[in-house]
Each structure stands twice: as structure tokens, then as C-alpha cells.
């Protein structure tokens, strides 16, 4: 195994210096879940790899999803049987390798007179789904009577209710899933740098791609790096990289936008995750999480900046109308929305199809210069997508006279934090490590929350708590804030306050009050330890304020 690489933001300068003097087997552009999966797959085969991300890791689509590693039940309606079979099975692999970031969640599918799913078709569909996805016995679907359905979720519309289907999906923290894959890749020797933009592609005299000119987005420094193979895994930006390569021909992307609303449980006291019909025949999810209920998603064509998608009044009102239709006593209004997020799906254009009908399949394109592009795909299928891409990379390297690399090794490889003795052992692991945290003087709730969030890495947080606790005064940040913050900087490459509050903790979406309370002290601490200039501090603080405004402001008009 290659020597592990630092994943600390304190080592960014050294990373750029090391990168500039190196030639890699593979350079991946894009630090979302697809790029992360490719990095882990490649490095565990012995391929030297550099991954570059122009924003923070997972800042694009990979932190803006419905936060489900789901098996694709909706694809049965479109008769995409192969996709259901593949992503259903892959879902179980993702869970087994990272139970601390993936949680089984029983999902209720209410069946109403005239709805999308009838009782017979739901029963058959879920049975086929169980079979195709290889669902384990204890998680197979159950059909419910109207009374049983209402017992599980009393808020549901009773008029025309014929029963329900009950099946398992898997809830995840999409950004943290991406980070844990990246951390595991770094542990195996992958070099990973965020806020590093591929400014241009470099070629030899015959037009073959040989490397990238990289810009450090924090200080403007420009570096050149060489690589035998380059993979474009930039999600919504893949066509822009293809334009840089002069190879945007044939199939192109169709970006669609998905919006989710977050509502406090006091306004929408949902007991049970529900997958339900909208008045126009689409399906959306409502999912309880951490004292909130989040609902989504929309599916509309998007033509604006993929880096800053935003919720419109129409988006918000569409979801509120759907909630009030299915949960008539909730009576939500616009001011009940506590926060929201919008994400962009990079789908492959299919002329004449509505956004909801476009396939979520992935495809690989190879340009005359040798640039390999991976487009489309889903969060759940990230590992299989990586396998396919790295197989092609390994084949091309060998064809070019390089060494032969082995097959994929990630199917049974726990991601960072996930080596807990198997998913079935995770509850026992939580109890054991929580007790250990308490023995170190931590509050039991805090200790348990760290174990659930960080898995085996919680021990590093316990160690930090011990070290920090011995050197603190009454004016310092509480351990519940300072320990995850120091860990995020030293072990998860958090560079800016937005990285910490959005992608390392999720607090900007699900704990607004916590974010507002601690934002100033966090900014002060980061500015101090990372030696920001006054201008940087002002810029990064302003970015956090804009993100706060984006998730909490009233919806915009187009």
C-alpha cells in the first residue's frame, strides 16, 4: 500500500508543492461522490492519483441530494429493471462499508384512490423490487391496511386511502459519505486538494492530453501538473471541461434542478418517512431528521449557474402544495420553511422527455485527446461507476506501455470511519464507544452523537477533547463545537467556515440556531489558526452570510 497522504487543510501549501513536481498515473477533475469513488478505487489498485476540486469537496450535487442511498423504486415505473437491480444491490454495499453515514429507514408509500400506485401494482412492484435488489429478509416489503397505514403516519390524507406499502430505504449524509470515501482514499495514498481549479488542459505535439494547469482558488497561485490519464468527473460541469478539450460533440448534459424544504417538527410533526404522490402525479419524499422534516424534490430544467442554484417561489409553493395535499391538517405556509437547499442533477439529454423521465444512467465518453468523461449516474451507484472508469483507465495505461493493475477492491472495503465490525455490529459499537467517551469525561449524548457521526474516527475526537480539555479556560468554545471544528480542519480539509457549517456538520440546513450562535467564534478561531489576512477573513465571513441568506431567505422569483 502507498504511504498515506495528509487530509489536513494546514498542509495545502505543501500539497501544491508536491503536486507541481510529480507525474501521476491518473488525475481526476471533480471532488464529488463520483470523483471520490474513482480516487478510492484507483489508489487501492496501486494507481498513483491526484484529485482536484475547484470548490470544496462535495460542494456541488453531492451535498444537495435527497440524502438517500435509495434502490430506485421509481425506475420500475419506467421499466428500467437493470438499474433497479444494480443500484438496489449496490445500496447494501454502501451501507455495509459505511454504516455510520448510511442508516436503514422504513419508508411508507400510501396508496390512494386514483394515485400513481394502485394496491395491486404496489404489492407486485415492491415484491419485484425486493427480488431485483436482493433485499435481505428482515427488510422486505409489507403491505398495510388503511388503519395500519394511518397508525404509522396519522397526518396522512384519509380520503380515498386504500392502504400502504412499507419498505426499506437508506438515509445518508451525502456530503459526509463523500468525505469518508475521500479520507479512505487519502489513507491509501491518494493526493486530494480542494479549492484547486483546472484552469486549462495541456497537450503534447500529437494532441494527446498530458496534464493540467491548476489554480489555487485561495491565493491565485498557478501550478502545472502531469498525468498519464485525465478523468473529467465534474458533474454539472462536465460539458465545460469537454469544451476546454474541444470535444463537446454528440451527447450533452441536461441539467435539472431539485429543491428541498426543511420545516421544524413543531410545524410538520411527521413520525415516519413517506414517499407520496403530488397532485400532478410525481412522487416526493418527506423525511424526519434531527427534529426537522425535510421534503423534496422538484425536477425542473435548469439553465443558470450550476454553482449557485436557488429556490424560486414556484419551487417552494410546489412542494408546500404537495405537502398540504397529502397531509391536509398540516396547512403549511411559506413562512414555515426554516431552510432550503437546491441542487443540480447532471443528466444526459434525451430530447422530448420531461425532466422526471430522463434516465439516471451513467455513460463514459472518451475524446480523441484521451480525456475520459463520466456523466450522469446516481449517488447510490458511485462505486460501480468508479469500477467501470478505473477499468478503462487501467486498460489505457497498460496499452500505453505502463504496468498492469488488478481488479476493483472496494466492494468489501470499509470507508473511513466504517470499520466497525460490519453494519450489524454498529449498534453494539455505538454503545461500547459511547461508554468509552463517558469514561473520558464526556457527556453521554455528545459522545454518542460523535460515535454515530464519525464511526471509528470518533476516537480521534475523544483524544482531541482530552487534549483541548486540559488546556482551556471559561471563554473558550465548548467541546461540542471546538472538537468537531479542529477535527474538520486537521482531518477533513475544511478550509472555510462554509465547509464546516454545511458539509462537515450539516448544521446550516438542520441546526440553523446552532450555526447562528457559533458562526462568529468559529470564524475567529479559523482566522487565527489558519493565519488569514483581514481580506480573507472578510471574504470567508461574507461567503457564510450569503449561504445563510440563501437557505433562509424567502424564495426568489426567476
CSV table of C-alpha atoms in Angstrom, one decimal, residues 343-555:
chain,number,residue,atom,x,y,z
A,343,UNK,CA,-29.1,21.1,-6.3
A,344,UNK,CA,-28.5,20.4,-9.9
A,345,UNK,CA,-28.6,16.9,-11.5
A,346,UNK,CA,-26.2,16.3,-14.4
A,347,UNK,CA,-28.4,14.1,-16.6
A,348,UNK,CA,-27.7,13.1,-20.2
A,349,UNK,CA,-30.0,14.9,-22.6
A,350,UNK,CA,-32.9,12.9,-24.1
A,351,UNK,CA,-34.9,15.1,-26.5
A,352,UNK,CA,-38.6,15.2,-25.9
A,353,UNK,CA,-38.6,13.9,-22.4
A,354,UNK,CA,-39.7,15.7,-19.3
A,355,UNK,CA,-37.1,16.1,-16.6
A,356,UNK,CA,-38.6,13.4,-14.4
A,357,UNK,CA,-38.5,10.9,-17.3
A,358,UNK,CA,-34.8,11.4,-18.2
A,359,UNK,CA,-32.7,8.3,-17.3
A,360,UNK,CA,-30.3,8.5,-14.4
A,361,UNK,CA,-28.0,6.1,-16.2
A,362,UNK,CA,-24.3,6.9,-16.4
A,363,UNK,CA,-22.2,6.9,-19.5
A,364,UNK,CA,-18.5,7.2,-20.2
A,365,UNK,CA,-17.1,9.2,-23.2
A,366,UNK,CA,-13.5,9.2,-24.4
A,367,UNK,CA,-12.3,12.1,-26.6
A,368,UNK,CA,-9.6,12.0,-29.3
A,369,UNK,CA,-7.2,13.6,-26.9
A,370,UNK,CA,-7.6,10.8,-24.4
A,371,UNK,CA,-9.8,12.7,-21.9
A,372,UNK,CA,-12.2,10.3,-20.2
A,373,UNK,CA,-15.6,11.8,-19.1
A,374,UNK,CA,-18.1,10.1,-16.8
A,375,UNK,CA,-21.5,11.7,-17.0
A,376,UNK,CA,-24.9,11.0,-15.4
A,377,UNK,CA,-25.4,8.4,-12.7
A,378,UNK,CA,-26.6,8.4,-9.1
A,379,UNK,CA,-25.2,8.7,-5.6
A,380,UNK,CA,-26.1,5.0,-4.9
A,381,UNK,CA,-24.1,3.8,-7.9
A,382,UNK,CA,-20.9,5.7,-7.2
A,383,UNK,CA,-18.8,2.6,-6.5
A,384,UNK,CA,-19.9,0.7,-9.6
A,385,UNK,CA,-19.3,3.8,-11.8
A,386,UNK,CA,-15.8,4.1,-10.3
A,387,UNK,CA,-15.1,0.5,-11.1
A,388,UNK,CA,-16.0,1.0,-14.8
A,389,UNK,CA,-14.0,4.2,-15.1
A,390,UNK,CA,-10.9,2.8,-13.4
A,391,UNK,CA,-11.1,-0.4,-15.5
A,392,UNK,CA,-10.9,1.8,-18.6
A,393,UNK,CA,-8.0,3.9,-17.1
A,394,UNK,CA,-6.0,0.8,-16.2
A,395,UNK,CA,-6.6,-0.7,-19.7
A,396,UNK,CA,-5.4,2.6,-21.4
A,397,UNK,CA,-2.3,2.8,-19.1
A,398,UNK,CA,-1.3,-0.8,-20.0
A,399,UNK,CA,-1.9,-0.2,-23.7
A,400,UNK,CA,0.4,2.8,-23.5
A,401,UNK,CA,3.2,0.6,-22.1
A,402,UNK,CA,2.5,1.0,-18.5
A,403,UNK,CA,2.1,-1.6,-15.8
A,404,UNK,CA,-0.9,-3.9,-15.4
A,405,UNK,CA,-3.2,-3.1,-12.5
A,406,UNK,CA,-5.6,-5.5,-10.7
A,407,UNK,CA,-9.4,-5.5,-10.4
A,408,UNK,CA,-11.6,-3.4,-8.1
A,409,UNK,CA,-11.1,-3.9,-4.4
A,410,UNK,CA,-13.7,-1.6,-2.9
A,411,UNK,CA,-16.7,-3.9,-2.6
A,412,UNK,CA,-15.7,-5.2,0.8
A,413,UNK,CA,-13.6,-2.2,1.8
A,414,UNK,CA,-15.0,-0.1,4.7
A,415,UNK,CA,-14.7,3.6,4.1
A,416,UNK,CA,-13.1,5.9,6.7
A,417,UNK,CA,-14.9,5.5,10.0
A,418,UNK,CA,-16.8,2.5,8.7
A,419,UNK,CA,-14.6,-0.4,10.1
A,420,UNK,CA,-17.0,-1.2,12.9
A,421,UNK,CA,-17.1,-5.0,12.5
A,422,UNK,CA,-19.9,-4.9,10.0
A,423,UNK,CA,-23.1,-3.0,9.8
A,424,UNK,CA,-24.9,-5.5,12.0
A,425,UNK,CA,-22.4,-4.7,14.8
A,426,UNK,CA,-22.8,-0.9,14.6
A,427,UNK,CA,-25.4,-0.6,17.4
A,428,UNK,CA,-23.1,-2.5,19.8
A,429,UNK,CA,-20.2,-0.4,18.6
A,430,UNK,CA,-22.1,2.8,19.4
A,431,UNK,CA,-22.9,1.5,22.9
A,432,UNK,CA,-19.3,0.5,23.6
A,433,UNK,CA,-17.6,3.6,22.3
A,434,UNK,CA,-20.2,5.9,23.9
A,435,UNK,CA,-19.3,4.3,27.3
A,436,UNK,CA,-15.6,4.9,26.5
A,437,UNK,CA,-16.4,8.6,25.7
A,438,UNK,CA,-18.2,8.9,29.0
A,439,UNK,CA,-15.3,7.3,30.9
A,440,UNK,CA,-13.2,10.1,29.3
A,441,UNK,CA,-15.4,12.7,31.0
A,442,UNK,CA,-17.7,13.5,28.1
A,443,UNK,CA,-21.5,14.0,28.3
A,444,UNK,CA,-23.1,10.7,27.1
A,445,UNK,CA,-25.3,12.5,24.4
A,446,UNK,CA,-22.3,14.3,23.0
A,447,UNK,CA,-20.2,11.1,23.0
A,448,UNK,CA,-22.9,9.1,21.3
A,449,UNK,CA,-23.5,11.8,18.6
A,450,UNK,CA,-19.8,11.7,17.7
A,451,UNK,CA,-19.8,7.9,17.5
A,452,UNK,CA,-22.9,7.9,15.3
A,453,UNK,CA,-21.4,10.6,13.0
A,454,UNK,CA,-17.8,9.7,12.8
A,455,UNK,CA,-17.8,5.9,13.4
A,456,UNK,CA,-14.3,4.6,14.3
A,457,UNK,CA,-12.9,8.1,13.8
A,458,UNK,CA,-14.8,9.2,17.0
A,459,UNK,CA,-11.7,8.0,18.9
A,460,UNK,CA,-9.8,10.9,17.3
A,461,UNK,CA,-12.4,13.3,18.6
A,462,UNK,CA,-12.2,11.8,22.1
A,463,UNK,CA,-8.5,12.3,22.0
A,464,UNK,CA,-8.8,15.9,20.8
A,465,UNK,CA,-11.4,16.5,23.6
A,466,UNK,CA,-8.9,15.2,26.2
A,467,UNK,CA,-6.1,17.4,24.8
A,468,UNK,CA,-8.2,20.5,24.4
A,469,UNK,CA,-10.0,20.0,27.8
A,470,UNK,CA,-6.7,20.1,29.6
A,471,UNK,CA,-5.8,23.5,28.1
A,472,UNK,CA,-8.9,25.6,28.1
A,473,UNK,CA,-10.5,28.5,30.0
A,474,UNK,CA,-14.0,29.6,30.5
A,475,UNK,CA,-14.0,31.8,27.4
A,476,UNK,CA,-13.1,29.0,25.0
A,477,UNK,CA,-15.6,27.4,22.6
A,478,UNK,CA,-17.4,24.4,24.2
A,479,UNK,CA,-16.1,20.9,23.4
A,480,UNK,CA,-19.2,20.3,21.3
A,481,UNK,CA,-18.0,23.0,18.8
A,482,UNK,CA,-14.3,23.2,19.1
A,483,UNK,CA,-13.6,19.4,18.8
A,484,UNK,CA,-15.5,18.8,15.5
A,485,UNK,CA,-14.0,22.1,14.2
A,486,UNK,CA,-10.4,21.1,14.9
A,487,UNK,CA,-11.1,17.6,13.5
A,488,UNK,CA,-12.6,19.2,10.4
A,489,UNK,CA,-9.5,21.3,9.8
A,490,UNK,CA,-6.9,18.7,10.7
A,491,UNK,CA,-8.5,15.6,9.3
A,492,UNK,CA,-11.2,16.6,6.8
A,493,UNK,CA,-9.6,19.5,4.9
A,494,UNK,CA,-12.1,22.2,5.9
A,495,UNK,CA,-10.7,25.4,4.6
A,496,UNK,CA,-13.6,27.9,5.1
A,497,UNK,CA,-16.4,28.4,7.6
A,498,UNK,CA,-18.9,27.3,4.9
A,499,UNK,CA,-17.1,24.0,4.7
A,500,UNK,CA,-17.6,23.4,8.4
A,501,UNK,CA,-21.2,24.6,8.7
A,502,UNK,CA,-22.5,23.0,5.5
A,503,UNK,CA,-20.6,19.9,4.6
A,504,UNK,CA,-18.7,18.8,7.8
A,505,UNK,CA,-21.7,19.2,10.1
A,506,UNK,CA,-24.8,19.9,8.1
A,507,UNK,CA,-25.8,22.5,10.7
A,508,UNK,CA,-26.6,25.2,8.2
A,509,UNK,CA,-29.5,23.2,7.0
A,510,UNK,CA,-30.6,21.3,10.0
A,511,UNK,CA,-29.4,23.3,13.0
A,512,UNK,CA,-29.8,27.0,12.0
A,513,UNK,CA,-29.8,28.2,15.6
A,514,UNK,CA,-26.5,26.4,16.4
A,515,UNK,CA,-25.0,27.9,13.3
A,516,UNK,CA,-26.1,31.5,14.1
A,517,UNK,CA,-24.9,31.1,17.7
A,518,UNK,CA,-21.4,29.9,16.9
A,519,UNK,CA,-20.6,31.4,13.5
A,520,UNK,CA,-18.6,34.4,14.8
A,521,UNK,CA,-16.4,32.4,17.3
A,522,UNK,CA,-15.8,29.7,14.6
A,523,UNK,CA,-14.7,32.4,12.1
A,524,UNK,CA,-12.4,33.9,14.7
A,525,UNK,CA,-10.8,30.6,15.5
A,526,UNK,CA,-10.3,29.6,11.9
A,527,UNK,CA,-8.8,33.0,11.1
A,528,UNK,CA,-6.3,32.6,13.9
A,529,UNK,CA,-5.1,29.1,13.3
A,530,UNK,CA,-5.1,29.3,9.5
A,531,UNK,CA,-3.4,32.8,9.5
A,532,UNK,CA,-5.9,34.5,7.3
A,533,UNK,CA,-5.3,38.1,6.1
A,534,UNK,CA,-8.0,40.6,7.1
A,535,UNK,CA,-9.2,40.4,3.5
A,536,UNK,CA,-9.5,36.7,3.6
A,537,UNK,CA,-11.4,36.8,6.8
A,538,UNK,CA,-13.9,39.3,5.4
A,539,UNK,CA,-14.3,37.3,2.2
A,540,UNK,CA,-14.9,34.0,4.0
A,541,UNK,CA,-17.3,35.5,6.6
A,542,UNK,CA,-19.2,37.1,3.7
A,543,UNK,CA,-19.5,33.8,2.0
A,544,UNK,CA,-21.0,32.2,5.1
A,545,UNK,CA,-23.5,35.1,5.4
A,546,UNK,CA,-24.5,34.7,1.7
A,547,UNK,CA,-25.1,30.9,2.3
A,548,UNK,CA,-27.1,31.6,5.4
A,549,UNK,CA,-29.2,34.1,3.4
A,550,UNK,CA,-29.6,31.6,0.6
A,551,UNK,CA,-31.0,28.8,2.7
A,552,UNK,CA,-33.2,31.1,4.9
A,553,UNK,CA,-34.3,33.9,2.7
A,554,UNK,CA,-37.8,34.0,1.2
A,555,UNK,CA,-37.9,32.2,-2.2
